Amino acid sequence: MRIDVVTIFPEYLAPLDLSLLGRARRDGLLDIHVHDLRTFATDRHRTVDDSPFGGGAGMVMTPQPWAAALDAVVAQGRTASMPSPHLLVPGPGGVPFTQALARRLAGEPWLAFACGRYEGIDERVYEHAAARMPVTVVSLGDYVLNGGEVAVLAMVEAIGRLLPGVVGNAESLVEESHEDGLLEYPVYTRPAVWADGDATRAVPPVLLSGDHAAIAAWRHQQRLARTAQRRPDLLPASAVTTTLSQLGLRLAVPADAEEILVLQRACWVPEGRINQAWDIPPLVETIDDVRAGLTAYRTWVGHSGGRLVVSGRARISPEDPAVWELGRLMVAPDLAGRGIGRELIAFLESQAPDTCRTAWMNTGDRSERNLRIYRKAGYRRMRTSPRYAGTVELTKRLR
Ligand code: SAM
């Protein structure tokens, strides 16, 4: 496989000479070329950045050196069977880099990487490149690095080790985390019993038993347990959470506002689609609106796998103290359809003070799914809402 990397810090890529990848390069399995972007800048100072049009903080990488560098990469590496590379541009706004993507890329003959710095690369460089080669923006994860070099080191290592001959024991590649959607089981080596100061730490006996079926069963169990504990998002929701009580609702605090806003957007986008309207109040609410809501209502939140997945709020109606107003009932879309919404309604109703005889809520008049859930929970359509266009009010007698 041929790999080209364009960067303003060629020395950042030095680790690609070490360890298994270094050996793969020496063995001719990996043909890596690192290019200094500055050598393609034409001015005296080898400038590669300028201030952004439209204002804003930071600098943007200019198009001219990038276009020249990418054209040079193509001209240098092109062969009859490999007319252009697949260009990968690391960026926090890209598609997630996963084991599955690494595997797909390991099947390609030629990859090129464009390492951005500062606020990123002028958008027209992507257009220039896309006219000449496939381009994919790839993110290492949901955080922001200073430059693409660290991402390239990670990606080249993950892709390179999948090439035949790079890792000595190919079997070890199959058993790893993320290959089949589960994390790997815990691993142990000698000594079987380790005297760790005051503690004695023994290897799980099954691993010393020689019973291969029992070892395989134990390892599989460990993989499931570890995945459920550390990465429940990798398992089907049914394997992780089934009831509201497992989520453990608690009253929201101001620090929950950001996550509530994210959940709100995720839950209301389908509503926008159904109603063909994107100005539904929860979709256009700002973080300050959400914070204000935390003061005006009692809001409850529930978590699964470290993620806020359920929320709902209620208050005594400012217009009628006998009415308990429910609102912002939200269940993360990946947990929908397992009855959690119904449980949430029941929970919010159970929080009504004795003085409230009626529960009230409103929803989009075209939100068939919500209306069905509310009907099943005993709510009856009262009237078209005079307060919010396109919504209906529903009520239920509590006592
Ligand atoms: N302004 C950009 C944004 O908000 O999307 C972030 C620019 S970042 C400070 C500078 C460079 O670091 C990016 O151009 C990219 O090359 C690299 N980078 C930062 N975070 C990354 C991530 N999560 N995955 C891959 N590359 C990343």
GROMACS .gro file of C-alpha atoms and ligand atoms in nm:
model
  426
    1MET     CA    1   0.000   0.000   0.000
    2ARG     CA    2   0.120   0.350  -0.082
    3ILE     CA    3   0.052   0.624   0.172
    4ASP     CA    4   0.118   0.997   0.123
    5VAL     CA    5   0.091   1.243   0.409
    6VAL     CA    6   0.093   1.621   0.360
    7THR     CA    7   0.167   1.823   0.673
    8ILE     CA    8   0.345   2.135   0.797
    9PHE     CA    9   0.517   1.914   1.059
   10PRO     CA   10   0.682   1.625   0.871
   11GLU     CA   11   0.880   1.534   1.185
   12TYR     CA   12   0.549   1.461   1.364
   13LEU     CA   13   0.520   1.148   1.148
   14ALA     CA   14   0.858   1.006   1.261
   15PRO     CA   15   0.694   0.732   1.475
   16LEU     CA   16   0.582   0.564   1.153
   17ASP     CA   17   0.942   0.438   1.134
   18LEU     CA   18   0.912   0.247   1.463
   19SER     CA   19   0.787  -0.095   1.567
   20LEU     CA   20   0.569  -0.307   1.337
   21LEU     CA   21   0.494  -0.026   1.091
   22GLY     CA   22   0.864   0.062   1.066
   23ARG     CA   23   0.939  -0.302   0.985
   24ALA     CA   24   0.652  -0.312   0.733
   25ARG     CA   25   0.806  -0.007   0.562
   26ARG     CA   26   1.148  -0.170   0.550
   27ASP     CA   27   0.990  -0.493   0.420
   28GLY     CA   28   0.821  -0.298   0.141
   29LEU     CA   29   0.464  -0.369   0.263
   30LEU     CA   30   0.401  -0.002   0.333
   31ASP     CA   31   0.537   0.271   0.107
   32ILE     CA   32   0.499   0.592   0.309
   33HIS     CA   33   0.585   0.939   0.172
   34VAL     CA   34   0.566   1.246   0.395
   35HIS     CA   35   0.547   1.588   0.223
   36ASP     CA   36   0.607   1.929   0.378
   37LEU     CA   37   0.319   2.157   0.278
   38ARG     CA   38   0.539   2.465   0.314
   39THR     CA   39   0.757   2.360   0.020
   40PHE     CA   40   0.448   2.421  -0.198
   41ALA     CA   41   0.396   2.776  -0.074
   42THR     CA   42   0.527   3.032  -0.322
   43ASP     CA   43   0.595   3.339  -0.108
   44ARG     CA   44   0.922   3.419   0.067
   45HIS     CA   45   0.790   3.325   0.410
   46ARG     CA   46   0.633   2.997   0.296
   47THR     CA   47   0.298   3.113   0.431
   48VAL     CA   48   0.021   2.853   0.449
   49ASP     CA   49  -0.248   3.037   0.648
   50ASP     CA   50  -0.446   3.358   0.651
   51SER     CA   51  -0.731   3.515   0.849
   52PRO     CA   52  -1.084   3.388   0.784
   53PHE     CA   53  -1.327   3.570   0.560
   54GLY     CA   54  -1.629   3.671   0.760
   55GLY     CA   55  -1.421   3.721   1.073
   56GLY     CA   56  -1.379   3.488   1.367
   57ALA     CA   57  -1.094   3.352   1.571
   58GLY     CA   58  -0.791   3.169   1.436
   59MET     CA   59  -0.639   3.124   1.093
   60VAL     CA   60  -0.741   2.918   0.790
   61MET     CA   61  -0.504   2.720   0.566
   62THR     CA   62  -0.486   2.883   0.222
   63PRO     CA   63  -0.589   2.693  -0.093
   64GLN     CA   64  -0.288   2.751  -0.318
   65PRO     CA   65  -0.021   2.541  -0.135
   66TRP     CA   66  -0.274   2.265  -0.070
   67ALA     CA   67  -0.379   2.239  -0.434
   68ALA     CA   68  -0.014   2.234  -0.544
   69ALA     CA   69   0.076   1.970  -0.284
   70LEU     CA   70  -0.214   1.741  -0.371
   71ASP     CA   71  -0.145   1.772  -0.744
   72ALA     CA   72   0.221   1.685  -0.678
   73VAL     CA   73   0.121   1.379  -0.471
   74VAL     CA   74  -0.099   1.253  -0.755
   75ALA     CA   75   0.168   1.323  -1.018
   76GLN     CA   76   0.437   1.142  -0.815
   77GLY     CA   77   0.241   0.833  -0.722
   78ARG     CA   78   0.013   0.777  -1.018
   79THR     CA   79   0.050   0.451  -1.214
   80ALA     CA   80  -0.165   0.288  -1.481
   81SER     CA   81  -0.344   0.076  -1.219
   82MET     CA   82  -0.350   0.350  -0.950
   83PRO     CA   83  -0.455   0.678  -1.115
   84SER     CA   84  -0.526   0.862  -0.787
   85PRO     CA   85  -0.529   0.806  -0.412
   86HIS     CA   86  -0.828   0.809  -0.180
   87LEU     CA   87  -0.778   1.137   0.006
   88LEU     CA   88  -0.854   1.125   0.378
   89VAL     CA   89  -0.879   1.457   0.556
   90PRO     CA   90  -0.876   1.427   0.936
   91GLY     CA   91  -1.131   1.657   1.096
   92PRO     CA   92  -1.356   1.655   1.401
   93GLY     CA   93  -1.654   1.704   1.170
   94GLY     CA   94  -1.583   1.391   0.965
   95VAL     CA   95  -1.728   1.042   0.959
   96PRO     CA   96  -1.611   0.842   1.262
   97PHE     CA   97  -1.297   0.638   1.211
   98THR     CA   98  -1.394   0.285   1.311
   99GLN     CA   99  -1.245  -0.062   1.281
  100ALA     CA  100  -1.489  -0.129   0.995
  101LEU     CA  101  -1.363   0.180   0.808
  102ALA     CA  102  -1.000   0.080   0.880
  103ARG     CA  103  -1.073  -0.259   0.726
  104ARG     CA  104  -1.231  -0.104   0.415
  105LEU     CA  105  -0.938   0.136   0.371
  106ALA     CA  106  -0.687  -0.149   0.419
  107GLY     CA  107  -0.826  -0.292   0.094
  108GLU     CA  108  -0.729   0.019  -0.105
  109PRO     CA  109  -0.391   0.043  -0.284
  110TRP     CA  110  -0.323   0.414  -0.223
  111LEU     CA  111  -0.426   0.653   0.054
  112ALA     CA  112  -0.330   1.018   0.096
  113PHE     CA  113  -0.378   1.220   0.415
  114ALA     CA  114  -0.409   1.599   0.437
  115CYS     CA  115  -0.321   1.722   0.787
  116GLY     CA  116  -0.506   2.041   0.870
  117ARG     CA  117  -0.394   2.286   1.139
  118TYR     CA  118  -0.539   2.608   1.283
  119GLU     CA  119  -0.913   2.634   1.206
  120GLY     CA  120  -0.881   2.393   0.915
  121ILE     CA  121  -0.834   2.407   0.538
  122ASP     CA  122  -1.008   2.648   0.298
  123GLU     CA  123  -1.324   2.466   0.182
  124ARG     CA  124  -1.233   2.509  -0.186
  125VAL     CA  125  -0.942   2.268  -0.142
  126TYR     CA  126  -1.198   1.991  -0.087
  127GLU     CA  127  -1.364   2.088  -0.417
  128HIS     CA  128  -1.026   2.091  -0.595
  129ALA     CA  129  -0.943   1.747  -0.456
  130ALA     CA  130  -1.289   1.598  -0.517
  131ALA     CA  131  -1.253   1.681  -0.887
  132ARG     CA  132  -0.945   1.458  -0.895
  133MET     CA  133  -0.988   1.181  -0.637
  134PRO     CA  134  -1.230   1.037  -0.381
  135VAL     CA  135  -1.227   1.250  -0.064
  136THR     CA  136  -1.345   1.151   0.285
  137VAL     CA  137  -1.328   1.366   0.596
  138VAL     CA  138  -1.260   1.134   0.889
  139SER     CA  139  -1.283   1.205   1.261
  140LEU     CA  140  -1.085   1.026   1.525
  141GLY     CA  141  -1.348   1.100   1.788
  142ASP     CA  142  -1.573   1.367   1.931
  143TYR     CA  143  -1.301   1.597   2.058
  144VAL     CA  144  -1.073   1.856   1.900
  145LEU     CA  145  -0.701   1.808   1.839
  146ASN     CA  146  -0.459   2.081   1.734
  147GLY     CA  147  -0.379   1.919   1.402
  148GLY     CA  148  -0.438   1.617   1.180
  149GLU     CA  149  -0.099   1.453   1.247
  150VAL     CA  150  -0.201   1.260   1.560
  151ALA     CA  151  -0.511   1.140   1.377
  152VAL     CA  152  -0.298   1.025   1.083
  153LEU     CA  153  -0.063   0.832   1.313
  154ALA     CA  154  -0.363   0.655   1.465
  155MET     CA  155  -0.529   0.583   1.132
  156VAL     CA  156  -0.214   0.463   0.954
  157GLU     CA  157  -0.140   0.230   1.247
  158ALA     CA  158  -0.496   0.090   1.254
  159ILE     CA  159  -0.504   0.044   0.876
  160GLY     CA  160  -0.141  -0.071   0.838
  161ARG     CA  161  -0.169  -0.351   1.093
  162LEU     CA  162  -0.453  -0.503   0.889
  163LEU     CA  163  -0.233  -0.543   0.580
  164PRO     CA  164  -0.128  -0.903   0.522
  165GLY     CA  165   0.214  -0.971   0.676
  166VAL     CA  166   0.233  -0.662   0.901
  167VAL     CA  167   0.120  -0.836   1.221
  168GLY     CA  168   0.295  -1.172   1.259
  169ASN     CA  169   0.002  -1.369   1.401
  170ALA     CA  170  -0.298  -1.287   1.181
  171GLU     CA  171  -0.527  -1.474   1.423
  172SER     CA  172  -0.469  -1.211   1.687
  173LEU     CA  173  -0.641  -0.960   1.458
  174VAL     CA  174  -0.968  -1.153   1.450
  175GLU     CA  175  -1.018  -1.180   1.825
  176GLU     CA  176  -0.985  -0.810   1.898
  177SER     CA  177  -1.222  -0.544   2.028
  178HIS     CA  178  -1.456  -0.399   1.764
  179GLU     CA  179  -1.402  -0.678   1.513
  180ASP     CA  180  -1.748  -0.823   1.577
  181GLY     CA  181  -1.908  -0.539   1.772
  182LEU     CA  182  -1.800  -0.652   2.120
  183LEU     CA  183  -1.503  -0.548   2.333
  184GLU     CA  184  -1.229  -0.798   2.403
  185TYR     CA  185  -1.226  -1.016   2.716
  186PRO     CA  186  -0.968  -0.949   2.992
  187VAL     CA  187  -0.628  -1.109   2.933
  188TYR     CA  188  -0.374  -1.251   3.182
  189THR     CA  189  -0.024  -1.398   3.176
  190ARG     CA  190   0.224  -1.543   3.425
  191PRO     CA  191   0.245  -1.554   3.723
  192ALA     CA  192  -0.084  -1.738   3.788
  193VAL     CA  193  -0.084  -1.596   4.140
  194TRP     CA  194   0.074  -1.253   4.184
  195ALA     CA  195   0.174  -1.121   4.527
  196ASP     CA  196   0.098  -0.750   4.481
  197GLY     CA  197   0.215  -0.604   4.812
  198ASP     CA  198  -0.054  -0.691   5.065
  199ALA     CA  199  -0.288  -0.827   4.799
  200THR     CA  200  -0.278  -1.167   4.630
  201ARG     CA  201  -0.413  -1.152   4.278
  202ALA     CA  202  -0.495  -1.481   4.106
  203VAL     CA  203  -0.584  -1.545   3.744
  204PRO     CA  204  -0.947  -1.666   3.700
  205PRO     CA  205  -0.922  -2.044   3.756
  206VAL     CA  206  -1.109  -2.133   3.436
  207LEU     CA  207  -0.814  -2.003   3.232
  208LEU     CA  208  -0.587  -2.263   3.396
  209SER     CA  209  -0.837  -2.547   3.354
  210GLY     CA  210  -0.737  -2.655   3.003
  211ASP     CA  211  -1.112  -2.686   2.926
  212HIS     CA  212  -1.131  -2.499   2.596
  213ALA     CA  213  -1.512  -2.492   2.578
  214ALA     CA  214  -1.533  -2.352   2.932
  215ILE     CA  215  -1.266  -2.092   2.851
  216ALA     CA  216  -1.451  -1.985   2.535
  217ALA     CA  217  -1.780  -1.957   2.728
  218TRP     CA  218  -1.614  -1.755   3.006
  219ARG     CA  219  -1.449  -1.521   2.756
  220HIS     CA  220  -1.774  -1.464   2.569
  221GLN     CA  221  -1.949  -1.381   2.897
  222GLN     CA  222  -1.671  -1.140   2.988
  223ARG     CA  223  -1.699  -0.969   2.649
  224LEU     CA  224  -2.071  -0.916   2.694
  225ALA     CA  225  -2.035  -0.790   3.052
  226ARG     CA  226  -1.748  -0.557   2.963
  227THR     CA  227  -1.931  -0.417   2.660
  228ALA     CA  228  -2.250  -0.360   2.862
  229GLN     CA  229  -2.053  -0.183   3.133
  230ARG     CA  230  -1.817   0.030   2.924
  231ARG     CA  231  -1.986   0.067   2.586
  232PRO     CA  232  -2.359  -0.004   2.619
  233ASP     CA  233  -2.408   0.193   2.295
  234LEU     CA  234  -2.253  -0.104   2.109
  235LEU     CA  235  -2.523  -0.343   2.230
  236PRO     CA  236  -2.885  -0.348   2.122
  237ALA     CA  237  -3.082  -0.126   2.361
  238SER     CA  238  -3.279  -0.432   2.474
  239ALA     CA  239  -2.961  -0.589   2.611
  240VAL     CA  240  -2.882  -0.286   2.822
  241THR     CA  241  -3.191  -0.104   2.938
  242THR     CA  242  -3.551  -0.213   2.946
  243THR     CA  243  -3.726  -0.014   3.215
  244LEU     CA  244  -3.734   0.337   3.348
  245SER     CA  245  -3.647   0.218   3.697
  246GLN     CA  246  -3.318   0.079   3.561
  247LEU     CA  247  -3.236   0.427   3.437
  248GLY     CA  248  -3.280   0.581   3.782
  249LEU     CA  249  -3.450   0.917   3.731
  250ARG     CA  250  -3.324   1.216   3.927
  251LEU     CA  251  -3.407   1.586   3.932
  252ALA     CA  252  -3.213   1.781   3.671
  253VAL     CA  253  -2.949   2.036   3.771
  254PRO     CA  254  -2.827   2.334   3.562
  255ALA     CA  255  -2.526   2.131   3.441
  256ASP     CA  256  -2.770   1.894   3.264
  257ALA     CA  257  -2.894   2.172   3.033
  258GLU     CA  258  -2.655   2.098   2.744
  259GLU     CA  259  -2.740   1.728   2.736
  260ILE     CA  260  -3.112   1.802   2.767
  261LEU     CA  261  -3.081   2.031   2.465
  262VAL     CA  262  -2.906   1.756   2.265
  263LEU     CA  263  -3.174   1.502   2.359
  264GLN     CA  264  -3.445   1.756   2.275
  265ARG     CA  265  -3.305   1.813   1.926
  266ALA     CA  266  -3.268   1.438   1.868
  267CYS     CA  267  -3.628   1.378   1.976
  268TRP     CA  268  -3.782   1.672   1.793
  269VAL     CA  269  -3.616   1.632   1.453
  270PRO     CA  270  -3.863   1.351   1.362
  271GLU     CA  271  -4.144   1.583   1.474
  272GLY     CA  272  -4.012   1.851   1.240
  273ARG     CA  273  -4.013   1.599   0.960
  274ILE     CA  274  -4.368   1.478   1.030
  275ASN     CA  275  -4.501   1.831   1.057
  276GLN     CA  276  -4.280   1.966   0.780
  277ALA     CA  277  -4.190   2.253   1.009
  278TRP     CA  278  -3.856   2.327   1.167
  279ASP     CA  279  -3.973   2.610   1.390
  280ILE     CA  280  -4.131   2.382   1.651
  281PRO     CA  281  -4.042   2.551   1.984
  282PRO     CA  282  -3.818   2.275   2.130
  283LEU     CA  283  -3.616   2.261   1.805
  284VAL     CA  284  -3.538   2.632   1.807
  285GLU     CA  285  -3.482   2.664   2.180
  286THR     CA  286  -3.147   2.793   2.289
  287ILE     CA  287  -2.942   2.670   2.581
  288ASP     CA  288  -3.070   2.973   2.778
  289ASP     CA  289  -3.431   2.870   2.708
  290VAL     CA  290  -3.353   2.521   2.837
  291ARG     CA  291  -3.190   2.667   3.148
  292ALA     CA  292  -3.496   2.890   3.204
  293GLY     CA  293  -3.714   2.578   3.172
  294LEU     CA  294  -3.516   2.414   3.452
  295THR     CA  295  -3.620   2.699   3.678
  296ALA     CA  296  -3.985   2.718   3.571
  297TYR     CA  297  -4.049   2.340   3.585
  298ARG     CA  298  -3.935   2.044   3.784
  299THR     CA  299  -3.736   1.840   3.533
  300TRP     CA  300  -3.629   1.478   3.574
  301VAL     CA  301  -3.352   1.306   3.381
  302GLY     CA  302  -3.237   0.944   3.341
  303HIS     CA  303  -2.905   0.811   3.215
  304SER     CA  304  -2.786   0.496   3.042
  305GLY     CA  305  -2.422   0.423   2.961
  306GLY     CA  306  -2.321   0.771   3.076
  307ARG     CA  307  -2.565   0.932   2.833
  308LEU     CA  308  -2.875   1.135   2.923
  309VAL     CA  309  -3.148   0.933   2.751
  310VAL     CA  310  -3.474   1.025   2.921
  311SER     CA  311  -3.618   1.352   3.041
  312GLY     CA  312  -3.955   1.500   3.127
  313ARG     CA  313  -4.079   1.798   3.322
  314ALA     CA  314  -4.392   1.911   3.505
  315ARG     CA  315  -4.532   2.205   3.700
  316ILE     CA  316  -4.851   2.329   3.859
  317SER     CA  317  -5.026   2.529   3.589
  318PRO     CA  318  -4.979   2.903   3.647
  319GLU     CA  319  -5.337   2.947   3.519
  320ASP     CA  320  -5.510   2.679   3.725
  321PRO     CA  321  -5.354   2.534   4.043
  322ALA     CA  322  -5.564   2.216   4.005
  323VAL     CA  323  -5.384   2.131   3.680
  324TRP     CA  324  -5.051   1.943   3.663
  325GLU     CA  325  -4.877   2.036   3.336
  326LEU     CA  326  -4.652   1.770   3.184
  327GLY     CA  327  -4.410   1.852   2.905
  328ARG     CA  328  -4.091   1.783   2.714
  329LEU     CA  329  -4.137   1.406   2.742
  330MET     CA  330  -3.828   1.266   2.575
  331VAL     CA  331  -3.683   0.919   2.526
  332ALA     CA  332  -3.365   0.886   2.318
  333PRO     CA  333  -3.466   0.759   1.971
  334ASP     CA  334  -3.255   0.442   2.008
  335LEU     CA  335  -3.457   0.348   2.321
  336ALA     CA  336  -3.796   0.423   2.169
  337GLY     CA  337  -4.058   0.153   2.137
  338ARG     CA  338  -3.990  -0.025   2.465
  339GLY     CA  339  -4.256   0.138   2.680
  340ILE     CA  340  -4.024   0.383   2.855
  341GLY     CA  341  -4.237   0.680   2.740
  342ARG     CA  342  -4.545   0.531   2.909
  343GLU     CA  343  -4.349   0.473   3.229
  344LEU     CA  344  -4.223   0.830   3.213
  345ILE     CA  345  -4.578   0.965   3.190
  346ALA     CA  346  -4.683   0.751   3.488
  347PHE     CA  347  -4.382   0.875   3.683
  348LEU     CA  348  -4.456   1.241   3.612
  349GLU     CA  349  -4.821   1.189   3.708
  350SER     CA  350  -4.711   1.029   4.035
  351GLN     CA  351  -4.523   1.351   4.119
  352ALA     CA  352  -4.839   1.564   4.102
  353PRO     CA  353  -4.927   1.730   4.432
  354ASP     CA  354  -5.258   1.620   4.591
  355THR     CA  355  -5.411   1.955   4.499
  356CYS     CA  356  -5.385   1.877   4.126
  357ARG     CA  357  -5.684   1.684   3.994
  358THR     CA  358  -5.603   1.694   3.622
  359ALA     CA  359  -5.293   1.619   3.419
  360TRP     CA  360  -5.245   1.831   3.106
  361MET     CA  361  -5.009   1.821   2.812
  362ASN     CA  362  -4.996   1.935   2.454
  363THR     CA  363  -4.846   1.782   2.141
  364GLY     CA  364  -4.831   1.836   1.764
  365ASP     CA  365  -5.171   1.761   1.609
  366ARG     CA  366  -4.994   1.553   1.343
  367SER     CA  367  -4.780   1.358   1.592
  368GLU     CA  368  -4.971   1.034   1.546
  369ARG     CA  369  -4.724   0.825   1.745
  370ASN     CA  370  -4.731   1.059   2.045
  371LEU     CA  371  -5.110   1.088   2.030
  372ARG     CA  372  -5.135   0.707   2.030
  373ILE     CA  373  -4.906   0.680   2.335
  374TYR     CA  374  -5.098   0.951   2.521
  375ARG     CA  375  -5.436   0.794   2.436
  376LYS     CA  376  -5.314   0.461   2.574
  377ALA     CA  377  -5.200   0.641   2.889
  378GLY     CA  378  -5.558   0.770   2.936
  379TYR     CA  379  -5.531   1.120   2.790
  380ARG     CA  380  -5.819   1.266   2.593
  381ARG     CA  381  -5.803   1.541   2.332
  382MET     CA  382  -5.943   1.857   2.485
  383ARG     CA  383  -5.903   2.128   2.219
  384THR     CA  384  -5.672   2.282   1.965
  385SER     CA  385  -5.414   2.474   2.162
  386PRO     CA  386  -5.478   2.847   2.177
  387ARG     CA  387  -5.114   2.890   2.293
  388TYR     CA  388  -4.910   2.693   2.036
  389ALA     CA  389  -5.007   2.673   1.667
  390GLY     CA  390  -5.041   2.321   1.524
  391THR     CA  391  -5.074   2.155   1.863
  392VAL     CA  392  -5.358   2.001   2.060
  393GLU     CA  393  -5.417   1.994   2.433
  394LEU     CA  394  -5.484   1.665   2.610
  395THR     CA  395  -5.602   1.603   2.963
  396LYS     CA  396  -5.650   1.315   3.205
  397ARG     CA  397  -5.831   1.301   3.536
  398LEU     CA  398  -5.580   1.212   3.809
  399ARG     CA  399  -5.809   1.190   4.109
  400SAM     N1  400  -1.223   2.442   1.348
  400SAM     C1  401  -1.227   2.301   1.332
  400SAM     C2  402  -1.365   2.247   1.371
  400SAM     O1  403  -1.423   2.298   1.467
  400SAM     O2  404  -1.413   2.150   1.309
  400SAM     C3  405  -1.122   2.233   1.418
  400SAM     C4  406  -0.984   2.257   1.371
  400SAM     S1  407  -0.867   2.169   1.466
  400SAM     C5  408  -0.822   2.286   1.586
  400SAM     C6  409  -0.728   2.164   1.361
  400SAM     C7  410  -0.709   2.036   1.287
  400SAM     O3  411  -0.693   1.928   1.378
  400SAM     C8  412  -0.820   1.990   1.194
  400SAM     O4  413  -0.813   2.056   1.070
  400SAM     C9  414  -0.791   1.843   1.182
  400SAM     O5  415  -0.689   1.819   1.090
  400SAM    C10  416  -0.736   1.808   1.320
  400SAM     N2  417  -0.836   1.748   1.411
  400SAM    C11  418  -0.888   1.806   1.522
  400SAM     N3  419  -0.972   1.724   1.584
  400SAM    C12  420  -0.976   1.609   1.513
  400SAM    C13  421  -1.047   1.488   1.527
  400SAM     N4  422  -1.131   1.466   1.627
  400SAM     N5  423  -1.027   1.393   1.434
  400SAM    C14  424  -0.942   1.414   1.330
  400SAM     N6  425  -0.873   1.527   1.313
  400SAM    C15  426  -0.889   1.624   1.401
   0.00000   0.00000   0.00000
